[in-house]
Tab-separated table of C-alpha atoms in Angstrom:
chain	number	residue	atom	x	y	z
A	21	UNK	CA	1.332	29.470	26.900
A	22	UNK	CA	-0.931	27.486	25.201
A	23	UNK	CA	1.460	26.631	22.439
A	24	UNK	CA	4.473	26.182	25.028
A	25	UNK	CA	4.167	22.319	24.752
A	26	UNK	CA	4.494	22.741	20.690
A	27	UNK	CA	7.674	24.775	21.007
A	28	UNK	CA	9.379	22.078	23.212
A	29	UNK	CA	8.502	19.383	20.879
A	30	UNK	CA	9.996	21.695	17.814
A	31	UNK	CA	12.904	22.295	19.698
A	32	UNK	CA	13.305	18.612	21.067
A	33	UNK	CA	12.653	17.721	17.212
A	34	UNK	CA	15.749	19.731	15.895
A	35	UNK	CA	18.049	19.133	18.667
A	36	UNK	CA	17.527	15.100	18.269
A	37	UNK	CA	17.287	15.175	14.347
A	38	UNK	CA	20.223	14.517	12.033
A	39	UNK	CA	18.605	16.630	9.612
A	40	UNK	CA	18.998	20.534	9.975
A	41	UNK	CA	19.531	23.919	8.260
A	42	UNK	CA	22.836	25.649	9.030
A	43	UNK	CA	22.673	29.017	6.916
A	44	UNK	CA	23.557	30.725	9.996
A	45	UNK	CA	26.904	29.007	10.137
A	46	UNK	CA	27.670	31.180	6.800
A	47	UNK	CA	26.537	34.397	7.928
A	48	UNK	CA	29.120	34.115	10.548
A	49	UNK	CA	31.663	32.680	8.456
A	50	UNK	CA	31.239	35.709	5.768
A	51	UNK	CA	33.375	37.726	8.278
A	52	UNK	CA	36.005	35.201	7.871
A	53	UNK	CA	38.920	34.118	5.558
A	54	UNK	CA	41.378	31.575	6.136
A	55	UNK	CA	45.091	31.077	5.264
A	56	UNK	CA	46.105	27.503	4.071
A	57	UNK	CA	47.058	25.098	1.467
A	58	UNK	CA	45.612	22.383	-0.682
A	59	UNK	CA	47.814	19.376	-2.159
A	60	UNK	CA	49.026	19.699	-5.607
A	61	UNK	CA	47.502	17.218	-7.752
A	62	UNK	CA	48.795	15.001	-9.311
A	63	UNK	CA	50.682	14.607	-6.100
A	64	UNK	CA	54.394	15.537	-6.585
A	65	UNK	CA	56.817	13.593	-3.872
A	66	UNK	CA	60.342	14.748	-2.862
A	67	UNK	CA	62.905	13.568	-1.003
A	68	UNK	CA	65.684	15.768	0.554
A	69	UNK	CA	68.186	15.358	3.234
A	70	UNK	CA	66.461	11.977	4.795
A	71	UNK	CA	62.986	13.759	4.895
A	72	UNK	CA	60.076	13.442	2.732
A	73	UNK	CA	57.864	16.081	1.271
A	74	UNK	CA	54.652	16.450	-0.884
A	75	UNK	CA	54.044	19.690	-2.837
A	76	UNK	CA	51.405	22.127	-1.491
A	77	UNK	CA	49.653	25.345	-3.104
A	78	UNK	CA	49.437	28.076	-0.755
A	79	UNK	CA	45.589	29.731	-0.808
A	80	UNK	CA	43.403	31.890	0.501
A	81	UNK	CA	39.707	30.518	1.145
A	82	UNK	CA	36.694	30.689	3.129
A	83	UNK	CA	35.006	28.156	4.843
A	84	UNK	CA	31.439	27.400	3.460
A	85	UNK	CA	28.883	25.265	5.143
A	86	UNK	CA	26.036	23.246	2.972
A	87	UNK	CA	22.707	24.765	3.496
A	88	UNK	CA	21.077	21.313	4.726
A	89	UNK	CA	22.861	18.872	7.317
A	90	UNK	CA	21.354	15.705	6.496
A	91	UNK	CA	23.103	12.381	7.487
A	92	UNK	CA	20.270	10.564	6.554
A	93	UNK	CA	19.787	11.488	2.967
A	94	UNK	CA	22.901	13.076	1.700
A	95	UNK	CA	25.640	10.559	3.438
A	96	UNK	CA	29.051	12.921	3.315
A	97	UNK	CA	27.650	15.752	1.072
A	98	UNK	CA	26.860	17.552	4.301
A	99	UNK	CA	29.953	18.537	5.489
A	100	UNK	CA	32.098	21.969	5.731
A	101	UNK	CA	34.828	22.618	2.903
A	102	UNK	CA	37.258	25.182	2.187
A	103	UNK	CA	36.724	27.314	-1.114
A	104	UNK	CA	39.388	28.811	-3.226
A	105	UNK	CA	39.333	32.731	-3.209
A	106	UNK	CA	42.911	33.465	-4.459
A	107	UNK	CA	45.853	31.094	-5.245
A	108	UNK	CA	49.105	32.368	-4.316
A	109	UNK	CA	52.339	32.162	-6.360
A	110	UNK	CA	54.987	29.478	-5.731
A	111	UNK	CA	54.848	26.129	-4.487
A	112	UNK	CA	55.320	25.046	-0.856
A	113	UNK	CA	56.456	21.664	0.721
A	114	UNK	CA	55.036	19.655	3.468
A	115	UNK	CA	56.540	16.917	5.532
A	116	UNK	CA	55.227	13.281	5.464
A	117	UNK	CA	56.528	10.333	7.069
A	118	UNK	CA	59.061	7.633	4.981
A	119	UNK	CA	56.577	5.194	5.516
A	120	UNK	CA	53.777	7.025	3.963
A	121	UNK	CA	56.507	7.821	1.028
A	122	UNK	CA	57.456	4.072	0.251
A	123	UNK	CA	53.550	3.109	0.073
A	124	UNK	CA	53.041	6.114	-2.185
A	125	UNK	CA	55.699	4.916	-4.594
A	126	UNK	CA	54.385	1.174	-4.624
A	127	UNK	CA	52.331	-0.043	-7.842
A	128	UNK	CA	49.974	-1.662	-5.075
A	129	UNK	CA	50.071	1.181	-2.593
A	130	UNK	CA	46.555	2.813	-1.661
A	131	UNK	CA	45.908	6.269	0.246
A	132	UNK	CA	43.041	9.083	0.370
A	133	UNK	CA	43.705	12.432	0.526
A	134	UNK	CA	41.705	13.116	3.826
A	135	UNK	CA	44.449	10.389	5.839
A	136	UNK	CA	46.978	12.193	3.739
A	137	UNK	CA	45.902	15.460	5.465
A	138	UNK	CA	45.412	13.534	8.858
A	139	UNK	CA	49.034	12.368	8.911
A	140	UNK	CA	50.309	16.061	7.771
A	141	UNK	CA	48.330	17.567	10.545
A	142	UNK	CA	49.655	15.021	13.000
A	143	UNK	CA	53.421	16.034	12.361
A	144	UNK	CA	52.562	19.318	13.446
A	145	UNK	CA	55.020	20.905	10.892
A	146	UNK	CA	54.374	23.995	8.578
A	147	UNK	CA	55.268	23.652	4.842
A	148	UNK	CA	58.691	25.452	3.994
A	149	UNK	CA	59.151	27.588	0.857
A	150	UNK	CA	62.153	25.457	-0.506
A	151	UNK	CA	63.798	22.049	-0.190
A	152	UNK	CA	67.235	21.447	0.905
A	153	UNK	CA	70.138	20.927	-1.761
A	154	UNK	CA	69.859	17.389	-3.057
A	155	UNK	CA	66.384	17.533	-3.346
A	156	UNK	CA	65.087	14.523	-5.304
A	157	UNK	CA	61.409	13.925	-7.425
A	158	UNK	CA	59.725	10.451	-6.892
A	159	UNK	CA	57.272	8.813	-8.813
A	160	UNK	CA	54.032	8.153	-7.133
A	161	UNK	CA	52.582	5.009	-8.471
A	162	UNK	CA	49.785	4.276	-5.675
A	163	UNK	CA	46.336	5.123	-6.230
A	164	UNK	CA	44.945	7.859	-4.212
A	165	UNK	CA	41.538	8.604	-3.956
A	166	UNK	CA	39.856	11.802	-2.881
A	167	UNK	CA	36.791	9.896	-0.968
A	168	UNK	CA	34.941	13.221	-0.608
A	169	UNK	CA	32.973	15.803	-2.458
A	170	UNK	CA	35.030	18.424	-2.302
A	171	UNK	CA	38.893	18.888	-2.403
A	172	UNK	CA	40.672	18.599	0.758
A	173	UNK	CA	42.147	21.687	2.027
A	174	UNK	CA	44.117	22.655	5.419
A	175	UNK	CA	43.679	26.108	6.778
A	176	UNK	CA	46.735	27.143	9.380
A	177	UNK	CA	45.156	30.883	10.158
A	178	UNK	CA	41.943	32.598	10.673
A	179	UNK	CA	41.459	36.069	9.477
A	180	UNK	CA	40.196	37.566	11.987
A	181	UNK	CA	40.630	34.931	14.466
A	182	UNK	CA	37.731	36.037	16.782
A	183	UNK	CA	34.217	36.464	15.420
A	184	UNK	CA	33.085	40.267	15.272
A	185	UNK	CA	29.943	40.782	17.369
A	186	UNK	CA	27.826	41.919	14.357
A	187	UNK	CA	28.646	38.591	12.755
A	188	UNK	CA	27.076	36.417	15.760
A	189	UNK	CA	24.113	38.898	15.749
A	190	UNK	CA	23.412	38.404	12.307
A	191	UNK	CA	24.058	34.530	12.602
A	192	UNK	CA	22.052	34.447	15.520
A	193	UNK	CA	18.911	36.283	13.549
A	194	UNK	CA	19.291	34.031	10.735
A	195	UNK	CA	18.918	30.956	12.829
A	196	UNK	CA	15.797	32.198	14.816
A	197	UNK	CA	13.998	33.712	11.319
A	198	UNK	CA	15.498	30.888	8.801
A	199	UNK	CA	17.445	28.169	10.325
A	200	UNK	CA	15.034	27.102	13.168
A	201	UNK	CA	11.785	27.002	11.456
A	202	UNK	CA	12.832	25.735	8.098
A	203	UNK	CA	14.643	22.539	10.113
A	204	UNK	CA	11.493	21.866	11.993
A	205	UNK	CA	9.429	21.870	8.989
A	206	UNK	CA	12.239	19.890	7.208
A	207	UNK	CA	11.699	17.243	10.129
A	208	UNK	CA	8.170	16.689	9.446
A	209	UNK	CA	8.513	16.569	5.877
A	210	UNK	CA	10.993	13.486	6.233
A	211	UNK	CA	8.449	10.565	6.826
A	212	UNK	CA	6.627	11.597	3.490
A	213	UNK	CA	9.883	12.188	1.343
A	214	UNK	CA	11.450	8.683	2.663
A	215	UNK	CA	9.617	6.598	0.187
A	216	UNK	CA	10.396	8.993	-3.047
A	217	UNK	CA	14.003	8.967	-1.957
A	218	UNK	CA	14.260	5.316	-1.765
A	219	UNK	CA	12.642	4.437	-4.638
A	220	UNK	CA	15.004	7.176	-6.294
A	221	UNK	CA	17.721	5.481	-5.016
A	222	UNK	CA	16.757	2.039	-5.909
A	223	UNK	CA	15.957	3.062	-9.504
A	224	UNK	CA	19.324	4.739	-9.798
A	225	UNK	CA	21.166	1.876	-8.242
A	226	UNK	CA	19.788	-0.360	-11.032
A	227	UNK	CA	20.398	1.925	-13.659
A	228	UNK	CA	24.186	2.142	-12.861
A	229	UNK	CA	24.476	-1.839	-12.146
A	230	UNK	CA	22.788	-2.282	-15.891
A	231	UNK	CA	25.416	0.343	-17.384
A	232	UNK	CA	28.346	-1.070	-15.557
A	233	UNK	CA	27.122	-4.744	-16.788
A	234	UNK	CA	27.408	-3.644	-20.173
């Protein structure tokens, strides 16, 4: 029991920290796949029957978590993302609002892929396999940024829906044997790594500024 205070300290360190390993989540996700879609790039905009649509590609995907979740040093590179495992034939079409469509057709318009997905999700509709008669394609003139290190995708179905008992058991074992001790070690090392990361980013920033000025 003499090591009990150290154990409590280690646990509190991991719980309060912004940095931790999460390989156990990938162990659990290895037992699942997802059916969903991804926006076709470059974006393709259509109108039909008074409604507006963006073309989407149907895919089978898996969900991947970066090994390290670190909101201090890695900024946005620690977010989970969907990876394509199979692309299905044919294009489908997802509804968007008329206001968004008008912004996409303007020279001074601006959107991001995540914001487009947020709107599509808020409409609570599923893609359709074909457009109504008289559909027209429109030119997109707006600037559309990804604003993420990974392409944005939407999962509409998880297979299987519930996680198998074996997956939870293996994920728990991985958390205890790998993620927890490595997270503690990483957080202990953060004060040592911080100066090196700061100077690396500072030098990289200066190099980027020099290249832009040239």
